[in-house]
Every structure is written in structure tokens, then in C-alpha cells.
């Protein structure tokens, strides 16, 4: 049973197509392993990418997952969050305008394997 101080109660709720989830450590670890494998394959040229080599080489690889103080799983510079019903890892490097955001979309059950894809999009400033 979880208590208010237990780690399960600190995990942020994320929205997915199947409804709200609280990704556990096993899911964060699966996201780490699959995204690391995917990004390494892109960097090695094994998976085609529309990104330039410069962008690909500058992408950091995910680190071991850790739960931050706000309840979100962080994988080094990457953040596990919700994106339009999908769970995703996002990376927003510090940069001047226009800012870019990198998204590894995670597919599959939160307890099973996931198959990521990498996209990039421009972040528009709020007005």
C-alpha cells in the first residue's frame, strides 16, 4: 500500500491514449533502453533521419532514469512527459531563438517494450 511519502505517490500523472498513467521505474528504464538504442542507431547511420549530421551529433544520449522533485522522470537531459496522447521523451537544448525541441515518441504498453521515433519541431515563443 502506498503512503503519501512513498515514491509511487510522487510520480506525476501523464495522459496517454489509454488514460492517465503514472510511469513507474520499470517503464522509465524501458524508455531509457529503447531510446538509447534508437538514438545510437541514428547516430551510427543505421536508421535514416531527416536531421542534419550536425544536429544528430549534438543530441545527448539519455542517462539512467531518476525521479525529480516534481515527480517527473528525467533521463539526463531528456524528460518523460505526455504529448497528444503519447508518452514521449523530450529534449529542449538551451539556445537562442528560434528554439528547437527534440521528441522521441514512445509506443506500446507502459509495462512492455516500446518503439521510439525521433522528430524535431520549432518552439514558438508565447505572446
Short mmCIF file of N, CA, C and O in Angstrom, two decimals:
data_model
loop_
_atom_site.label_atom_id
_atom_site.label_comp_id
_atom_site.label_asym_id
_atom_site.label_seq_id
_atom_site.Cartn_x
_atom_site.Cartn_y
_atom_site.Cartn_z
N UNK A 1 0.84 -1.19 0.00
CA UNK A 1 0.00 0.00 0.00
C UNK A 1 0.87 1.24 0.00
O UNK A 1 1.85 1.32 0.71
N UNK A 2 0.54 2.24 -0.81
CA UNK A 2 1.32 3.46 -0.90
C UNK A 2 0.89 4.43 0.17
O UNK A 2 -0.29 4.56 0.49
N UNK A 3 1.86 5.10 0.72
CA UNK A 3 1.60 6.17 1.68
C UNK A 3 1.94 7.49 0.99
O UNK A 3 2.61 7.49 -0.04
N UNK A 4 1.51 8.62 1.54
CA UNK A 4 1.80 9.90 0.89
C UNK A 4 3.30 10.14 0.69
O UNK A 4 3.68 10.88 -0.20
N UNK A 5 4.16 9.51 1.49
CA UNK A 5 5.59 9.71 1.35
C UNK A 5 6.27 8.68 0.46
O UNK A 5 7.45 8.75 0.21
N UNK A 6 5.52 7.69 -0.03
CA UNK A 6 6.13 6.65 -0.84
C UNK A 6 6.45 7.19 -2.24
O UNK A 6 5.78 8.10 -2.71
N UNK A 7 7.46 6.63 -2.91
CA UNK A 7 7.83 7.10 -4.24
C UNK A 7 6.68 7.05 -5.24
O UNK A 7 6.59 7.92 -6.10
N UNK A 8 5.79 6.05 -5.15
CA UNK A 8 4.68 5.95 -6.11
C UNK A 8 3.74 7.14 -6.04
O UNK A 8 3.12 7.50 -7.02
N UNK A 9 3.62 7.77 -4.89
CA UNK A 9 2.72 8.90 -4.75
C UNK A 9 3.32 10.18 -5.33
O UNK A 9 2.61 11.10 -5.63
N UNK A 10 4.64 10.23 -5.49
CA UNK A 10 5.31 11.42 -6.02
C UNK A 10 5.30 11.46 -7.54
O UNK A 10 5.54 12.49 -8.12
N UNK A 11 5.08 10.33 -8.19
CA UNK A 11 5.20 10.27 -9.64
C UNK A 11 4.07 11.07 -10.30
O UNK A 11 2.90 10.88 -9.99
N UNK A 12 4.46 11.95 -11.22
CA UNK A 12 3.49 12.79 -11.92
C UNK A 12 2.61 11.95 -12.83
O UNK A 12 3.06 11.00 -13.46
N UNK A 13 1.34 12.29 -12.89
CA UNK A 13 0.40 11.61 -13.77
C UNK A 13 0.56 12.15 -15.17
O UNK A 13 0.62 13.36 -15.38
N UNK A 14 0.65 11.25 -16.16
CA UNK A 14 0.76 11.63 -17.55
C UNK A 14 -0.45 11.10 -18.31
O UNK A 14 -0.98 10.05 -18.00
N UNK A 15 -0.88 11.85 -19.31
CA UNK A 15 -2.03 11.44 -20.12
C UNK A 15 -1.55 10.60 -21.29
O UNK A 15 -0.60 10.95 -21.97
N UNK A 16 -2.24 9.47 -21.51
CA UNK A 16 -1.93 8.63 -22.66
C UNK A 16 -3.24 8.28 -23.35
O UNK A 16 -4.32 8.56 -22.83
N UNK A 17 -3.14 7.66 -24.52
CA UNK A 17 -4.35 7.27 -25.25
C UNK A 17 -5.22 6.33 -24.43
O UNK A 17 -6.43 6.31 -24.58
N UNK A 18 -4.60 5.53 -23.56
CA UNK A 18 -5.34 4.59 -22.72
C UNK A 18 -5.83 5.22 -21.42
O UNK A 18 -6.44 4.56 -20.61
N UNK A 19 -5.55 6.50 -21.22
CA UNK A 19 -5.95 7.18 -19.99
C UNK A 19 -4.74 7.58 -19.18
O UNK A 19 -3.60 7.40 -19.60
N UNK A 20 -4.96 8.14 -18.00
CA UNK A 20 -3.84 8.62 -17.19
C UNK A 20 -2.97 7.46 -16.68
O UNK A 20 -3.48 6.40 -16.35
N UNK A 21 -1.65 7.69 -16.67
CA UNK A 21 -0.70 6.71 -16.14
C UNK A 21 0.30 7.42 -15.26
O UNK A 21 0.53 8.62 -15.39
N UNK A 22 0.87 6.67 -14.35
CA UNK A 22 1.98 7.13 -13.53
C UNK A 22 3.14 6.20 -13.86
O UNK A 22 3.22 5.11 -13.28
N UNK A 23 4.01 6.59 -14.80
CA UNK A 23 5.08 5.69 -15.22
C UNK A 23 5.97 5.29 -14.04
O UNK A 23 6.46 6.13 -13.31
N UNK A 24 6.14 3.98 -13.87
CA UNK A 24 6.97 3.50 -12.78
C UNK A 24 8.43 3.40 -13.23
O UNK A 24 8.76 3.71 -14.38
N UNK A 25 9.28 2.97 -12.33
CA UNK A 25 10.70 2.88 -12.64
C UNK A 25 10.97 1.89 -13.78
O UNK A 25 11.84 2.13 -14.62
N UNK A 26 10.21 0.81 -13.82
CA UNK A 26 10.40 -0.18 -14.89
C UNK A 26 10.10 0.44 -16.26
O UNK A 26 10.83 0.21 -17.23
N UNK A 27 9.04 1.25 -16.35
CA UNK A 27 8.74 1.91 -17.61
C UNK A 27 9.80 2.94 -17.96
O UNK A 27 10.24 3.03 -19.12
N UNK A 28 10.24 3.72 -16.97
CA UNK A 28 11.29 4.72 -17.23
C UNK A 28 12.56 4.03 -17.71
O UNK A 28 13.24 4.52 -18.62
N UNK A 29 12.85 2.87 -17.15
CA UNK A 29 14.04 2.11 -17.58
C UNK A 29 13.85 1.59 -19.01
O UNK A 29 14.78 1.64 -19.81
N UNK A 30 12.66 1.10 -19.35
CA UNK A 30 12.37 0.64 -20.71
C UNK A 30 12.48 1.81 -21.70
O UNK A 30 13.02 1.65 -22.80
N UNK A 31 12.00 2.99 -21.31
CA UNK A 31 12.11 4.18 -22.16
C UNK A 31 13.58 4.53 -22.37
O UNK A 31 13.99 4.86 -23.49
N UNK A 32 14.36 4.43 -21.32
CA UNK A 32 15.80 4.70 -21.41
C UNK A 32 16.46 3.73 -22.39
O UNK A 32 17.18 4.15 -23.31
N UNK A 33 16.23 2.44 -22.22
CA UNK A 33 16.90 1.43 -23.04
C UNK A 33 16.51 1.55 -24.52
O UNK A 33 17.36 1.52 -25.40
N UNK A 34 15.22 1.71 -24.80
CA UNK A 34 14.80 1.77 -26.20
C UNK A 34 15.21 3.09 -26.86
O UNK A 34 15.61 3.10 -28.02
N UNK A 35 15.12 4.20 -26.13
CA UNK A 35 15.51 5.48 -26.73
C UNK A 35 17.03 5.54 -26.92
O UNK A 35 17.50 6.07 -27.93
N UNK A 36 17.79 4.99 -25.99
CA UNK A 36 19.25 4.94 -26.14
C UNK A 36 19.62 4.14 -27.39
O UNK A 36 20.42 4.59 -28.22
N UNK A 37 19.01 2.98 -27.54
CA UNK A 37 19.27 2.12 -28.71
C UNK A 37 18.89 2.85 -30.00
O UNK A 37 19.64 2.83 -30.98
N UNK A 38 17.74 3.51 -30.00
CA UNK A 38 17.26 4.22 -31.19
C UNK A 38 18.20 5.38 -31.55
O UNK A 38 18.58 5.53 -32.71
N UNK A 39 18.57 6.19 -30.57
CA UNK A 39 19.44 7.33 -30.84
C UNK A 39 20.84 6.88 -31.28
O UNK A 39 21.44 7.49 -32.16
N UNK A 40 21.34 5.81 -30.69
CA UNK A 40 22.64 5.29 -31.11
C UNK A 40 22.58 4.80 -32.55
O UNK A 40 23.52 5.01 -33.32
N UNK A 41 21.47 4.18 -32.94
CA UNK A 41 21.31 3.71 -34.32
C UNK A 41 21.23 4.89 -35.30
O UNK A 41 21.78 4.83 -36.40
N UNK A 42 20.57 5.97 -34.90
CA UNK A 42 20.50 7.17 -35.75
C UNK A 42 21.90 7.77 -35.89
O UNK A 42 22.34 8.09 -36.99
N UNK A 43 22.61 7.89 -34.77
CA UNK A 43 23.97 8.45 -34.80
C UNK A 43 24.91 7.60 -35.64
O UNK A 43 25.81 8.12 -36.30
N UNK A 44 24.72 6.29 -35.64
CA UNK A 44 25.56 5.38 -36.42
C UNK A 44 25.15 5.33 -37.89
O UNK A 44 25.80 4.67 -38.69
N UNK A 45 24.04 5.98 -38.25
CA UNK A 45 23.57 5.97 -39.63
C UNK A 45 22.79 4.71 -39.99
O UNK A 45 22.49 4.49 -41.16
N UNK A 46 22.43 3.90 -39.00
CA UNK A 46 21.68 2.67 -39.26
C UNK A 46 20.20 2.94 -39.50
O UNK A 46 19.51 2.13 -40.10
N UNK A 47 19.72 4.06 -38.98
CA UNK A 47 18.33 4.48 -39.18
C UNK A 47 18.37 5.84 -39.87
O UNK A 47 19.05 6.75 -39.39
N UNK A 48 17.69 5.98 -41.01
CA UNK A 48 17.70 7.27 -41.71
C UNK A 48 17.04 8.36 -40.86
O UNK A 48 16.11 8.09 -40.10
N UNK A 49 17.53 9.57 -41.00
CA UNK A 49 16.97 10.70 -40.27
C UNK A 49 16.93 11.91 -41.18
O UNK A 49 17.82 12.10 -42.01
N UNK A 50 15.90 12.73 -41.00
CA UNK A 50 15.81 13.97 -41.77
C UNK A 50 16.66 15.07 -41.15
O UNK A 50 16.82 16.13 -41.74
N UNK A 51 17.21 14.81 -39.98
CA UNK A 51 18.06 15.80 -39.31
C UNK A 51 19.46 15.81 -39.92
O UNK A 51 19.96 14.77 -40.37
N UNK A 52 20.10 16.96 -39.87
CA UNK A 52 21.48 17.04 -40.37
C UNK A 52 22.41 16.32 -39.41
O UNK A 52 22.10 16.11 -38.23
N UNK A 53 23.58 15.92 -39.90
CA UNK A 53 24.58 15.24 -39.05
C UNK A 53 24.94 16.13 -37.87
O UNK A 53 25.17 15.64 -36.77
N UNK A 54 24.99 17.44 -38.08
CA UNK A 54 25.33 18.37 -37.01
C UNK A 54 24.33 18.26 -35.85
O UNK A 54 24.71 18.19 -34.69
N UNK A 55 23.04 18.24 -36.18
CA UNK A 55 22.01 18.10 -35.15
C UNK A 55 22.09 16.74 -34.48
O UNK A 55 21.98 16.63 -33.27
N UNK A 56 22.29 15.71 -35.29
CA UNK A 56 22.33 14.35 -34.74
C UNK A 56 23.50 14.19 -33.76
O UNK A 56 23.35 13.65 -32.67
N UNK A 57 24.66 14.69 -34.16
CA UNK A 57 25.83 14.56 -33.29
C UNK A 57 25.68 15.37 -32.00
O UNK A 57 26.24 15.01 -30.97
N UNK A 58 24.93 16.47 -32.06
CA UNK A 58 24.74 17.32 -30.88
C UNK A 58 23.72 16.75 -29.89
O UNK A 58 23.67 17.19 -28.74
N UNK A 59 22.92 15.78 -30.31
CA UNK A 59 21.91 15.22 -29.41
C UNK A 59 22.57 14.43 -28.27
O UNK A 59 23.37 13.54 -28.53
N UNK A 60 22.20 14.73 -27.03
CA UNK A 60 22.74 13.94 -25.93
C UNK A 60 22.03 12.59 -25.86
O UNK A 60 20.86 12.48 -26.22
N UNK A 61 22.74 11.57 -25.43
CA UNK A 61 22.09 10.28 -25.22
C UNK A 61 21.41 10.31 -23.86
O UNK A 61 21.85 11.02 -22.95
N UNK A 62 20.33 9.58 -23.69
CA UNK A 62 19.65 9.54 -22.39
C UNK A 62 20.55 8.93 -21.32
O UNK A 62 21.42 8.12 -21.61
N UNK A 63 20.32 9.35 -20.10
CA UNK A 63 21.03 8.80 -18.95
C UNK A 63 20.06 7.92 -18.15
O UNK A 63 18.86 7.91 -18.42
N UNK A 64 20.59 7.21 -17.19
CA UNK A 64 19.76 6.38 -16.31
C UNK A 64 18.61 7.22 -15.74
O UNK A 64 18.84 8.37 -15.34
N UNK A 65 17.40 6.69 -15.70
CA UNK A 65 16.26 7.48 -15.22
C UNK A 65 16.34 7.78 -13.73
O UNK A 65 16.81 6.96 -12.94
N UNK A 66 15.90 8.99 -13.40
CA UNK A 66 15.77 9.37 -11.99
C UNK A 66 14.50 10.21 -11.85
O UNK A 66 14.12 10.94 -12.76
N UNK A 67 13.86 10.05 -10.72
CA UNK A 67 12.63 10.80 -10.44
C UNK A 67 13.03 12.14 -9.83
O UNK A 67 13.74 12.18 -8.81
N UNK A 68 12.61 13.25 -10.44
CA UNK A 68 12.98 14.56 -9.90
C UNK A 68 12.02 14.99 -8.80
O UNK A 68 11.03 14.29 -8.51
N UNK A 69 12.27 16.13 -8.21
CA UNK A 69 11.47 16.61 -7.08
C UNK A 69 10.03 16.93 -7.46
O UNK A 69 9.15 16.95 -6.60
N UNK A 70 9.76 17.15 -8.75
CA UNK A 70 8.40 17.46 -9.19
C UNK A 70 7.61 16.23 -9.61
O UNK A 70 6.46 16.33 -10.01
N UNK A 71 8.26 15.03 -9.55
CA UNK A 71 7.56 13.80 -9.87
C UNK A 71 7.71 13.33 -11.30
O UNK A 71 7.06 12.37 -11.72
N UNK A 72 8.55 14.00 -12.07
CA UNK A 72 8.79 13.61 -13.45
C UNK A 72 10.07 12.79 -13.57
O UNK A 72 11.05 13.06 -12.86
N UNK A 73 10.04 11.83 -14.48
CA UNK A 73 11.23 11.03 -14.76
C UNK A 73 12.14 11.81 -15.69
O UNK A 73 11.72 12.27 -16.74
N UNK A 74 13.39 11.97 -15.29
CA UNK A 74 14.41 12.62 -16.10
C UNK A 74 15.44 11.58 -16.49
O UNK A 74 15.85 10.77 -15.67
N UNK A 75 15.84 11.63 -17.75
CA UNK A 75 16.84 10.71 -18.28
C UNK A 75 18.00 11.56 -18.79
O UNK A 75 18.15 11.79 -19.98
N UNK A 76 18.74 12.12 -17.87
CA UNK A 76 19.77 13.09 -18.23
C UNK A 76 19.09 14.36 -18.69
O UNK A 76 18.29 14.95 -17.96
N UNK A 77 19.37 14.78 -19.93
CA UNK A 77 18.78 16.00 -20.49
C UNK A 77 17.37 15.79 -21.04
O UNK A 77 16.74 16.73 -21.50
N UNK A 78 16.88 14.57 -21.01
CA UNK A 78 15.57 14.22 -21.56
C UNK A 78 14.52 14.14 -20.45
O UNK A 78 14.82 13.75 -19.33
N UNK A 79 13.28 14.50 -20.77
CA UNK A 79 12.16 14.48 -19.82
C UNK A 79 11.07 13.56 -20.34
O UNK A 79 10.68 13.66 -21.51
N UNK A 80 10.56 12.66 -19.49
CA UNK A 80 9.44 11.78 -19.85
C UNK A 80 8.15 12.56 -19.58
O UNK A 80 7.91 12.99 -18.45
N UNK A 81 7.34 12.75 -20.62
CA UNK A 81 6.10 13.52 -20.48
C UNK A 81 5.06 13.07 -21.49
O UNK A 81 5.30 12.16 -22.27
N UNK A 82 3.88 13.70 -21.45
CA UNK A 82 2.78 13.40 -22.38
C UNK A 82 2.85 14.33 -23.57
O UNK A 82 3.14 15.51 -23.42
N UNK A 83 2.52 13.78 -24.74
CA UNK A 83 2.44 14.55 -25.97
C UNK A 83 1.26 14.09 -26.78
O UNK A 83 1.33 13.04 -27.40
N UNK A 84 0.16 14.81 -26.76
CA UNK A 84 -1.02 14.49 -27.57
C UNK A 84 -1.44 13.02 -27.46
O UNK A 84 -1.68 12.35 -28.45
N UNK A 85 -1.51 12.52 -26.24
CA UNK A 85 -1.95 11.14 -26.01
C UNK A 85 -0.84 10.12 -26.07
O UNK A 85 -1.06 8.95 -25.79
N UNK A 86 0.37 10.54 -26.45
CA UNK A 86 1.52 9.64 -26.48
C UNK A 86 2.45 9.97 -25.32
O UNK A 86 2.54 11.13 -24.91
N UNK A 87 3.15 8.97 -24.84
CA UNK A 87 4.23 9.24 -23.91
C UNK A 87 5.48 9.50 -24.74
O UNK A 87 5.69 8.88 -25.78
N UNK A 88 6.30 10.45 -24.30
CA UNK A 88 7.45 10.84 -25.09
C UNK A 88 8.59 11.31 -24.20
O UNK A 88 8.36 11.73 -23.06
N UNK A 89 9.79 11.22 -24.74
CA UNK A 89 10.95 11.85 -24.13
C UNK A 89 11.22 13.12 -24.92
O UNK A 89 11.23 13.09 -26.15
N UNK A 90 11.39 14.23 -24.23
CA UNK A 90 11.66 15.49 -24.92
C UNK A 90 12.98 16.07 -24.44
O UNK A 90 13.37 15.91 -23.28
N UNK A 91 13.65 16.74 -25.36
CA UNK A 91 14.91 17.42 -25.07
C UNK A 91 14.81 18.82 -25.66
O UNK A 91 14.54 18.98 -26.86
N UNK A 92 14.99 19.82 -24.82
CA UNK A 92 14.96 21.21 -25.25
C UNK A 92 16.30 21.84 -24.90
O UNK A 92 16.48 22.29 -23.76
N UNK A 93 17.22 21.88 -25.85
CA UNK A 93 18.53 22.44 -25.53
C UNK A 93 18.45 23.94 -25.28
O UNK A 93 17.60 24.62 -25.87
N UNK A 94 19.32 24.45 -24.42
CA UNK A 94 19.37 25.90 -24.25
C UNK A 94 19.91 26.52 -25.54
O UNK A 94 20.95 26.10 -26.04
N UNK A 95 19.17 27.44 -26.12
CA UNK A 95 19.58 28.04 -27.39
C UNK A 95 18.84 29.34 -27.61
O UNK A 95 17.83 29.62 -26.97
N UNK A 96 19.35 30.13 -28.53
CA UNK A 96 18.72 31.38 -28.91
C UNK A 96 17.52 31.06 -29.80
O UNK A 96 17.38 29.94 -30.28
N UNK A 97 16.66 32.06 -30.05
CA UNK A 97 15.52 31.89 -30.95
C UNK A 97 16.03 31.65 -32.36
O UNK A 97 17.04 32.23 -32.73
N UNK A 98 15.43 30.86 -33.19
CA UNK A 98 14.29 30.01 -32.85
C UNK A 98 14.76 28.77 -32.09
O UNK A 98 15.78 28.17 -32.41
N UNK A 99 14.02 28.41 -31.07
CA UNK A 99 14.36 27.25 -30.26
C UNK A 99 13.78 26.00 -30.89
O UNK A 99 12.73 26.03 -31.50
N UNK A 100 14.49 24.88 -30.70
CA UNK A 100 14.06 23.60 -31.25
C UNK A 100 13.82 22.63 -30.09
O UNK A 100 14.42 22.76 -29.03
N UNK A 101 12.94 21.69 -30.34
CA UNK A 101 12.63 20.66 -29.36
C UNK A 101 12.71 19.31 -30.06
O UNK A 101 12.21 19.15 -31.17
N UNK A 102 13.35 18.35 -29.42
CA UNK A 102 13.51 17.01 -29.96
C UNK A 102 12.59 16.08 -29.17
O UNK A 102 12.56 16.15 -27.93
N UNK A 103 11.85 15.23 -29.88
CA UNK A 103 10.87 14.37 -29.24
C UNK A 103 11.06 12.93 -29.70
O UNK A 103 11.04 12.66 -30.91
N UNK A 104 11.24 12.03 -28.76
CA UNK A 104 11.26 10.60 -29.03
C UNK A 104 9.91 10.08 -28.56
O UNK A 104 9.63 10.05 -27.36
N UNK A 105 9.05 9.72 -29.50
CA UNK A 105 7.72 9.22 -29.17
C UNK A 105 7.81 7.75 -28.80
O UNK A 105 8.44 6.96 -29.49
N UNK A 106 7.18 7.39 -27.70
CA UNK A 106 7.22 6.03 -27.18
C UNK A 106 5.90 5.33 -27.50
O UNK A 106 4.83 5.89 -27.29
N UNK A 107 5.98 4.14 -28.00
CA UNK A 107 4.78 3.37 -28.34
C UNK A 107 4.76 2.07 -27.57
O UNK A 107 5.80 1.53 -27.23
N UNK A 108 3.58 1.55 -27.33
CA UNK A 108 3.43 0.27 -26.65
C UNK A 108 2.87 0.43 -25.26
O UNK A 108 2.59 1.52 -24.79
N UNK A 109 2.70 -0.69 -24.62
CA UNK A 109 2.18 -0.75 -23.27
C UNK A 109 3.22 -0.21 -22.29
O UNK A 109 4.41 -0.38 -22.49
N UNK A 110 2.75 0.44 -21.22
CA UNK A 110 3.69 1.01 -20.25
C UNK A 110 4.51 -0.05 -19.53
O UNK A 110 5.50 0.26 -18.89
N UNK A 111 4.14 -1.31 -19.63
CA UNK A 111 4.89 -2.38 -18.98
C UNK A 111 5.68 -3.24 -19.96
O UNK A 111 6.36 -4.17 -19.55
N UNK A 112 5.59 -2.94 -21.27
CA UNK A 112 6.28 -3.77 -22.25
C UNK A 112 7.21 -2.93 -23.11
O UNK A 112 7.40 -1.75 -22.86
N UNK A 113 7.72 -3.55 -24.14
CA UNK A 113 8.68 -2.87 -25.00
C UNK A 113 8.04 -1.68 -25.70
O UNK A 113 6.83 -1.64 -25.90
N UNK A 114 8.88 -0.73 -26.08
CA UNK A 114 8.44 0.48 -26.76
C UNK A 114 9.31 0.70 -27.98
O UNK A 114 10.47 0.31 -28.01
N UNK A 115 8.75 1.28 -29.03
CA UNK A 115 9.48 1.53 -30.27
C UNK A 115 9.48 3.02 -30.54
O UNK A 115 8.49 3.56 -31.00
N UNK A 116 10.57 3.71 -30.25
CA UNK A 116 10.58 5.17 -30.39
C UNK A 116 10.81 5.65 -31.82
O UNK A 116 11.31 4.93 -32.67
N UNK A 117 10.43 6.89 -32.06
CA UNK A 117 10.75 7.60 -33.29
C UNK A 117 11.18 9.00 -32.88
O UNK A 117 10.74 9.51 -31.86
N UNK A 118 12.06 9.60 -33.65
CA UNK A 118 12.60 10.91 -33.32
C UNK A 118 12.07 11.96 -34.27
O UNK A 118 12.12 11.79 -35.49
N UNK A 119 11.55 13.07 -33.71
CA UNK A 119 11.12 14.20 -34.52
C UNK A 119 11.69 15.48 -33.89
O UNK A 119 12.10 15.48 -32.72
N UNK A 120 11.68 16.53 -34.66
CA UNK A 120 12.14 17.82 -34.17
C UNK A 120 11.09 18.84 -34.57
O UNK A 120 10.46 18.73 -35.61
N UNK A 121 10.89 19.83 -33.69
CA UNK A 121 9.94 20.88 -34.03
C UNK A 121 10.42 22.20 -33.44
O UNK A 121 11.15 22.22 -32.44
N UNK A 122 10.00 23.25 -34.07
CA UNK A 122 10.36 24.60 -33.61
C UNK A 122 9.42 24.99 -32.47
O UNK A 122 8.21 24.75 -32.55
N UNK A 123 9.96 25.57 -31.43
CA UNK A 123 9.16 26.08 -30.32
C UNK A 123 8.88 27.55 -30.60
O UNK A 123 9.81 28.34 -30.73
N UNK A 124 7.61 27.88 -30.71
CA UNK A 124 7.23 29.25 -30.97
C UNK A 124 7.08 30.00 -29.65
O UNK A 124 6.47 29.49 -28.71
N UNK A 125 7.62 31.22 -29.58
CA UNK A 125 7.51 31.98 -28.33
C UNK A 125 6.05 32.32 -28.03
O UNK A 125 5.26 32.56 -28.94
N UNK A 126 5.73 32.31 -26.75
CA UNK A 126 4.37 32.70 -26.34
C UNK A 126 4.25 34.20 -26.40
O UNK A 126 5.16 34.93 -26.06
N UNK A 127 3.10 34.64 -26.82
CA UNK A 127 2.87 36.08 -26.94
C UNK A 127 1.89 36.55 -25.93
O UNK A 127 1.03 35.93 -25.51
#
